[in-house]
XYZ file of C-alpha atoms in Angstrom:
488
model
C -0.168 0.276 -0.003
C 2.703 2.261 0.727
C 4.230 1.871 -2.959
C 0.581 2.695 -4.113
C -0.143 5.550 -2.365
C 3.627 6.909 -2.904
C 2.765 6.679 -6.797
C 0.096 8.644 -6.255
C 1.595 11.319 -4.762
C 4.532 11.366 -6.923
C 2.235 11.760 -9.972
C 0.455 14.920 -8.242
C 4.062 16.391 -7.310
C 5.061 15.960 -11.057
C 2.089 17.782 -12.010
C 3.211 20.897 -9.897
C 7.114 20.230 -10.557
C 8.018 18.762 -13.991
C 4.859 19.959 -15.537
C 5.642 23.544 -14.274
C 9.110 23.275 -15.659
C 7.948 22.018 -19.248
C 5.658 24.903 -19.494
C 8.436 27.282 -18.647
C 10.493 25.392 -21.508
C 7.640 26.031 -23.654
C 7.264 29.480 -22.897
C 3.252 30.000 -23.406
C 2.107 33.482 -23.995
C -1.449 34.388 -21.886
C -2.016 37.267 -24.755
C -1.322 35.422 -27.717
C -4.775 34.440 -29.493
C -5.451 30.923 -30.088
C -7.033 29.225 -32.945
C -10.422 29.259 -30.528
C -10.658 32.734 -32.214
C -8.633 33.427 -35.141
C -10.021 30.335 -37.119
C -13.401 30.472 -35.377
C -15.955 28.473 -37.618
C -18.710 27.258 -35.350
C -17.803 23.542 -35.963
C -14.219 22.714 -34.904
C -12.655 25.725 -33.969
C -14.770 27.899 -30.788
C -13.564 28.887 -27.384
C -14.832 26.362 -24.688
C -14.324 26.937 -20.964
C -11.067 25.649 -19.493
C -12.973 22.712 -17.208
C -15.400 21.772 -20.128
C -11.729 21.490 -22.526
C -9.985 19.323 -19.843
C -12.708 16.965 -19.106
C -12.919 16.419 -22.600
C -9.371 16.052 -23.173
C -9.593 13.341 -20.341
C -12.492 11.454 -21.931
C -10.758 11.522 -25.368
C -7.321 10.348 -24.612
C -8.746 7.488 -22.027
C -10.936 5.350 -23.482
C -10.342 2.242 -21.941
C -6.896 2.331 -22.258
C -6.008 3.379 -18.727
C -8.201 0.323 -17.541
C -7.269 -2.388 -19.768
C -3.980 -1.497 -20.177
C -3.020 -1.268 -16.601
C -4.755 -4.668 -15.913
C -2.715 -6.474 -18.338
C 0.281 -4.738 -17.224
C -0.498 -6.018 -13.519
C 0.623 -9.632 -14.639
C 4.189 -7.856 -14.445
C 3.681 -6.899 -11.009
C 4.838 -3.739 -8.716
C 7.380 -2.753 -11.887
C 4.072 -1.397 -13.236
C 3.978 1.160 -11.218
C 7.273 2.304 -12.237
C 6.402 2.766 -15.630
C 3.262 4.544 -14.984
C 4.849 7.279 -12.565
C 8.007 7.861 -14.766
C 6.331 7.576 -18.417
C 3.671 9.703 -16.728
C 5.691 12.360 -15.875
C 8.581 12.373 -18.097
C 7.150 11.068 -21.350
C 3.386 10.982 -21.503
C 2.706 14.613 -20.023
C 5.738 15.838 -22.207
C 4.036 14.381 -25.154
C 0.489 15.426 -24.958
C 1.566 19.160 -23.487
C 3.754 19.512 -26.666
C 1.574 18.439 -29.134
C -1.268 20.458 -27.673
C 0.567 23.653 -27.633
C 2.749 23.425 -30.717
C -1.199 22.853 -32.180
C -2.532 25.717 -30.735
C 0.741 27.582 -32.070
C 0.252 26.295 -35.656
C -3.406 26.627 -36.268
C -4.600 24.047 -34.398
C -2.598 21.569 -36.733
C -3.105 17.592 -36.654
C 0.076 15.869 -36.200
C 0.749 15.153 -40.243
C 0.774 18.965 -40.694
C 3.064 19.481 -37.898
C 5.189 16.378 -39.021
C 5.510 17.983 -42.498
C 6.464 21.392 -41.113
C 9.219 20.285 -38.527
C 10.286 17.029 -39.641
C 9.935 17.452 -43.496
C 7.332 17.171 -46.381
C 7.621 13.251 -46.830
C 7.227 12.871 -43.129
C 3.860 14.705 -43.409
C 2.195 11.621 -46.080
C 3.988 8.851 -44.050
C 2.102 10.365 -40.404
C -1.083 11.163 -42.340
C -1.542 7.443 -43.450
C -0.507 6.263 -40.262
C -2.882 8.311 -38.325
C -5.986 7.830 -40.388
C -4.975 3.838 -40.049
C -4.404 4.063 -36.198
C -7.832 6.046 -35.798
C -9.636 3.820 -38.236
C -8.169 0.851 -36.017
C -9.328 2.712 -32.713
C -12.632 3.511 -33.774
C -13.500 0.362 -35.579
C -12.528 -1.870 -32.605
C -14.581 0.754 -30.274
C -17.782 -0.002 -31.991
C -17.727 -3.745 -31.581
C -16.440 -4.043 -27.985
C -19.336 -1.473 -26.272
C -21.737 -3.205 -28.620
C -20.796 -6.620 -26.834
C -20.414 -5.225 -23.621
C -23.895 -3.662 -23.767
C -24.985 -7.272 -25.217
C -23.949 -8.888 -22.187
C -25.605 -6.345 -19.839
C -28.773 -6.908 -21.090
C -28.458 -10.667 -21.293
C -28.613 -11.015 -24.907
C -32.449 -9.508 -24.531
C -31.218 -7.060 -27.453
C -29.330 -8.222 -30.950
C -25.618 -7.043 -30.773
C -26.381 -5.501 -34.619
C -28.602 -2.996 -33.141
C -26.079 -1.888 -30.522
C -23.729 -1.596 -33.539
C -26.128 0.587 -35.567
C -27.043 2.781 -32.656
C -23.273 3.694 -31.789
C -22.317 4.356 -35.697
C -25.264 6.494 -35.732
C -23.853 8.304 -32.483
C -20.539 8.686 -34.021
C -21.637 9.708 -37.286
C -23.615 12.335 -35.464
C -20.438 13.088 -33.122
C -18.141 13.395 -36.220
C -20.208 15.989 -38.242
C -21.827 18.360 -35.836
C -20.038 21.232 -33.627
C -17.813 19.864 -31.120
C -20.347 21.879 -28.451
C -22.837 19.992 -29.852
C -22.580 16.472 -28.370
C -19.119 16.059 -27.107
C -18.988 19.377 -25.650
C -22.350 18.821 -24.113
C -21.853 14.997 -22.416
C -18.422 14.356 -22.139
C -18.274 16.477 -19.118
C -20.423 14.270 -17.140
C -19.036 11.129 -18.607
C -15.599 12.242 -17.175
C -17.506 13.289 -14.065
C -18.618 9.508 -13.694
C -15.310 8.244 -14.360
C -13.403 10.217 -12.271
C -16.086 9.132 -9.465
C -16.024 5.288 -10.350
C -12.002 5.280 -10.286
C -11.823 7.389 -7.396
C -14.343 5.248 -5.161
C -12.445 2.224 -5.840
C -8.665 3.713 -4.842
C -10.769 4.735 -1.611
C -11.899 1.546 -1.179
C -8.623 0.075 -1.784
C -6.921 2.000 1.052
C -10.376 1.506 3.510
C -10.389 -1.949 2.877
C -6.361 -2.456 3.392
C -6.216 -4.255 0.268
C -2.923 -6.466 -0.497
C -1.233 -4.028 -2.797
C 2.174 -5.338 -3.743
C 5.314 -3.003 -2.386
C 7.929 -2.286 -4.788
C 9.470 -4.686 -7.006
C 11.195 -5.155 -10.110
C 10.754 -8.785 -10.389
C 8.800 -9.910 -13.274
C 5.952 -11.932 -12.239
C 4.174 -12.437 -15.306
C 3.095 -15.955 -15.608
C 4.080 -16.468 -19.148
C 7.458 -14.581 -18.672
C 6.953 -12.047 -21.392
C 9.669 -9.531 -21.318
C 9.090 -6.617 -19.482
C 11.751 -4.623 -22.124
C 9.727 -3.954 -24.533
C 6.407 -5.483 -23.994
C 5.735 -3.326 -20.880
C 5.799 -0.159 -22.626
C 3.568 -1.149 -25.200
C 1.212 -3.173 -23.055
C 0.773 -0.063 -20.724
C 0.305 3.044 -23.071
C -2.647 5.305 -22.176
C -2.049 5.791 -18.245
C 1.803 6.321 -19.179
C 2.697 7.237 -22.969
C 0.395 7.004 -25.793
C 0.553 8.006 -29.512
C -3.112 8.192 -29.658
C -3.230 11.120 -27.299
C -1.431 12.902 -30.016
C -4.130 12.614 -32.733
C -6.911 13.998 -30.186
C -5.083 16.757 -28.361
C -5.517 19.089 -31.953
C -9.198 18.543 -31.077
C -9.296 20.631 -27.620
C -5.840 22.714 -29.161
C -9.009 24.174 -31.619
C -11.319 24.771 -28.453
C -8.662 26.373 -25.827
C -9.224 30.160 -24.930
C -5.581 30.909 -23.534
C -2.281 29.275 -23.575
C -2.036 29.461 -19.807
C -4.730 26.859 -19.628
C -2.083 24.118 -21.428
C -0.704 22.876 -18.614
C -3.772 21.931 -17.009
C -5.750 20.618 -20.186
C -2.843 18.935 -21.783
C -0.309 17.691 -19.033
C -2.863 17.729 -15.678
C -5.053 15.461 -17.659
C -2.089 12.910 -18.513
C -1.599 13.066 -14.853
C -5.177 12.296 -13.864
C -4.944 9.380 -16.707
C -1.989 8.005 -14.795
C -3.993 7.832 -11.764
C -6.673 5.923 -13.054
C -4.400 3.747 -14.551
C -2.269 3.286 -11.048
C -5.996 2.584 -9.225
C -6.910 -0.415 -12.041
C -3.085 -1.961 -11.900
C -3.498 -1.942 -7.858
C -6.653 -3.264 -7.928
C -5.867 -5.809 -10.225
C -2.610 -6.584 -8.684
C -4.502 -6.964 -5.424
C -7.820 -8.489 -5.734
C -7.036 -11.808 -6.946
C -4.738 -14.541 -6.100
C -1.393 -13.351 -7.866
C -0.589 -13.357 -11.613
C -1.542 -16.675 -12.433
C -4.905 -16.099 -11.335
C -5.165 -12.975 -12.933
C -3.915 -14.266 -16.587
C -6.491 -17.128 -16.165
C -9.302 -14.464 -15.484
C -8.079 -12.419 -18.477
C -8.022 -15.494 -20.670
C -11.770 -16.627 -19.362
C -13.548 -13.458 -18.736
C -11.606 -10.821 -20.487
C -10.554 -7.663 -19.145
C -14.035 -6.520 -19.259
C -14.948 -9.613 -16.989
C -12.271 -8.026 -14.917
C -13.548 -4.882 -14.183
C -17.110 -5.747 -13.131
C -15.292 -7.994 -10.580
C -13.240 -5.062 -9.391
C -16.207 -2.660 -9.672
C -18.996 -4.812 -7.703
C -16.401 -6.093 -5.080
C -15.132 -2.513 -4.343
C -18.071 -0.525 -4.755
C -21.073 -2.810 -4.538
C -23.725 -4.199 -6.665
C -25.479 -0.680 -7.678
C -22.491 1.700 -7.461
C -20.402 -1.013 -8.974
C -23.033 -1.205 -12.087
C -22.692 2.564 -12.193
C -18.899 2.024 -12.666
C -19.191 -0.708 -15.535
C -21.449 1.527 -17.286
C -18.907 4.443 -17.148
C -16.532 1.620 -18.331
C -18.494 0.719 -21.401
C -19.372 4.471 -22.164
C -15.538 4.677 -22.407
C -14.764 2.941 -25.880
C -17.411 5.105 -27.215
C -16.190 8.222 -26.408
C -12.948 7.461 -27.954
C -14.460 5.732 -31.181
C -16.032 9.290 -31.819
C -13.327 11.872 -31.358
C -11.191 8.574 -33.321
C -13.664 9.229 -36.108
C -13.930 12.784 -35.548
C -10.178 13.371 -35.776
C -9.771 10.952 -38.674
C -12.331 13.698 -40.591
C -10.442 16.771 -39.347
C -7.067 15.216 -40.744
C -8.343 14.221 -43.972
C -10.072 17.778 -44.508
C -6.631 19.204 -43.431
C -4.627 17.366 -45.560
C -6.769 17.988 -49.126
C -7.570 21.706 -47.601
C -11.473 21.283 -47.495
C -13.032 23.896 -45.027
C -15.433 22.412 -42.563
C -17.595 25.255 -41.950
C -19.983 23.988 -44.029
C -22.244 20.374 -43.130
C -21.932 18.869 -46.475
C -18.220 19.016 -46.766
C -18.187 17.272 -43.436
C -20.342 14.307 -44.555
C -18.428 13.501 -47.713
C -15.035 13.217 -45.846
C -16.823 11.352 -43.059
C -18.891 8.946 -45.403
C -15.966 6.835 -46.943
C -14.589 6.541 -43.326
C -17.497 4.973 -41.863
C -18.187 2.827 -44.898
C -14.601 1.460 -44.212
C -14.663 1.074 -40.815
C -18.352 -0.896 -41.687
C -16.346 -3.136 -43.865
C -13.971 -3.900 -41.069
C -16.347 -4.772 -38.835
C -17.203 -7.923 -40.429
C -13.399 -9.030 -40.769
C -11.005 -10.932 -38.479
C -9.647 -8.269 -36.801
C -7.161 -10.055 -34.549
C -4.227 -9.746 -36.940
C -4.202 -6.283 -37.738
C -5.361 -5.244 -34.047
C -1.686 -6.970 -33.100
C 0.059 -4.563 -34.779
C -2.233 -1.443 -32.897
C 0.098 -1.030 -29.889
C 2.999 -0.667 -31.920
C 1.751 1.738 -34.450
C 0.375 3.642 -31.076
C 3.669 3.993 -29.600
C 5.750 4.395 -32.850
C 2.952 7.757 -33.617
C 3.886 8.446 -29.895
C 7.779 8.412 -30.955
C 7.298 10.515 -34.203
C 5.226 13.186 -31.836
C 7.973 13.564 -29.301
C 10.341 13.789 -32.166
C 8.437 16.956 -33.283
C 8.367 18.458 -30.217
C 11.776 17.860 -29.791
C 12.729 19.549 -33.346
C 10.264 22.604 -32.059
C 12.183 23.252 -28.897
C 15.510 22.771 -30.916
C 14.585 25.369 -33.680
C 13.379 27.461 -30.705
C 17.038 27.179 -28.715
C 15.250 25.876 -25.851
C 15.898 22.476 -23.714
C 14.926 19.922 -26.163
C 16.326 17.403 -23.989
C 12.951 17.262 -22.422
C 11.901 15.416 -25.592
C 14.485 14.067 -27.036
C 15.398 11.775 -24.000
C 12.012 9.798 -23.924
C 11.790 10.080 -27.899
C 15.327 8.242 -27.893
C 13.542 5.546 -25.308
C 10.631 4.980 -27.019
C 12.668 4.677 -30.570
C 14.551 1.688 -28.946
C 11.100 0.425 -27.655
C 9.266 0.074 -30.737
C 12.447 -0.876 -32.808
C 12.992 -3.663 -30.558
C 9.702 -4.578 -30.318
C 9.273 -5.303 -34.393
C 12.569 -6.750 -34.745
C 12.174 -9.140 -31.761
C 8.076 -10.168 -31.879
C 6.377 -12.717 -34.385
C 4.324 -10.256 -36.086
C 8.035 -8.432 -37.137
C 11.166 -9.934 -37.811
C 10.501 -12.737 -35.127
C 14.863 -12.433 -34.478
C 16.279 -13.380 -30.786
C 15.983 -10.803 -28.541
C 20.135 -10.329 -28.159
C 20.203 -9.887 -31.977
C 16.769 -7.300 -31.787
C 18.372 -5.491 -29.034
C 21.636 -5.295 -31.118
C 19.571 -3.979 -34.243
C 17.414 -1.552 -32.217
C 20.319 0.004 -31.003
C 21.601 0.578 -34.021
C 18.304 1.994 -35.302
C 18.466 4.309 -32.495
C 21.258 5.827 -32.958
C 21.283 6.461 -36.438
C 17.971 7.922 -36.289
C 19.239 10.134 -33.286
C 22.107 11.344 -35.089
C 19.737 12.223 -38.252
C 17.562 14.111 -35.865
C 20.753 16.678 -34.810
C 21.956 16.877 -38.241
C 18.675 17.705 -39.477
C 17.748 20.217 -36.294
C 20.844 22.346 -37.150
C 20.023 22.745 -40.204
C 16.319 23.562 -39.817
C 17.295 26.037 -37.323
C 19.574 27.664 -39.831
C 16.908 28.004 -42.220
C 14.719 30.150 -39.701
C 11.496 28.126 -40.110
C 8.846 29.744 -38.017
C 7.866 28.331 -35.535
C 4.373 29.477 -34.906
C 1.997 30.791 -37.532
C 1.514 35.113 -37.370
C -1.520 36.290 -34.838
C -0.289 39.916 -34.557
C -3.212 41.273 -37.222
C -5.556 39.537 -35.216
C -4.381 40.840 -31.996
C -4.171 44.223 -33.169
C -7.581 44.322 -34.320
C -9.288 42.228 -31.124
C -8.791 41.767 -27.112
C -6.710 38.904 -27.023
C -8.464 36.612 -24.082
C -7.247 36.714 -20.635
C -8.365 34.107 -17.647
């Protein structure tokens, strides 16, 4: 229990210390107009209150990631706590803050636009395809999984296809309607439900003196799965996740003031880390060791474990509300995934989104492809998701590092986690059966060479791009002269 409480304390301290340091490095400008005002279109670009933005950001990045991932990561034992704390503070928080703030400085640009500007035009096309694939995977899977959970909740009284159709209809509306109509209206309540249920489980763990294991570097995984690199891909949301880089631009377009960035982007990453910590601790403590936990994952699945934990810790009534919150979570990641995909494609082909028909004809093909994918065996494709997710995080960190290098600021806050994730994703794809399937010692050697070469390439390219005086941000001086800059 000391490790668990200490980890929660460290996450909170990280927000007020390292988060403040990262903010100081970036240098937010209170009186600089944000895209919510300069690009206002009443659809994607519009100012919203900081608390609403924070809760929308939390729900958008969370999904079931900080719940299902830590439950799977709990198989490794307390070493998972270490990754959640260090990853959240020094990697995930930096990743989310830099992605969100650099987007704000560049008219709310999504990751492909930022990659093209700071890493070269070729990377724009690569990251664009990568992002669309990632978002399509997330959106499609988050149709099937909540539909199955709802089917189980009503004991099969309603056919699963009905839930699939209803979820798709909701996704379409959330994708094409102005952000304040659905997402901005219901997300704060869903966020409150998530926080309420998670905090309730955390309090119950402490109140009941649950046997949460203390700090240990021992690998307790029943199948002997290696800590490196697998743990760092198993627990992504809650520590570091590239999916967040596709979500933060949604809120960068509704943020009123740059000074709100630490609370919205870094702060919600810390909140997600606390959620991950609570669910990992619950999974470690409430079942008879990792062997039993592994058997339960194989039989009732992570969704079933969530149900067991919720009812065990909160009782049948409140526990049911917690389970409903978990059912809603994948839906609230699926809708923003499709919305992000629509926005990225629109930016890529430069089609304004103020008119609803412009949104519909871009969104329609996305949903058609997703519907087709729901009828396919998704298992093989989904095995690549974790690698694709963390590869996206790696790219986003290198973008942040380039931005800071060109701006002559402390780029090491992004370079260090970028190097680590480059080594991680390289090792995984070289070693894993879905990759080259090489022995671990050879994989580590190859990955080390790849990481060194990419790092050298970064510094060579960074020095060149700094000499070219690439503008770090769009010019909003003319807008500021005509309007009063927002201050809060």
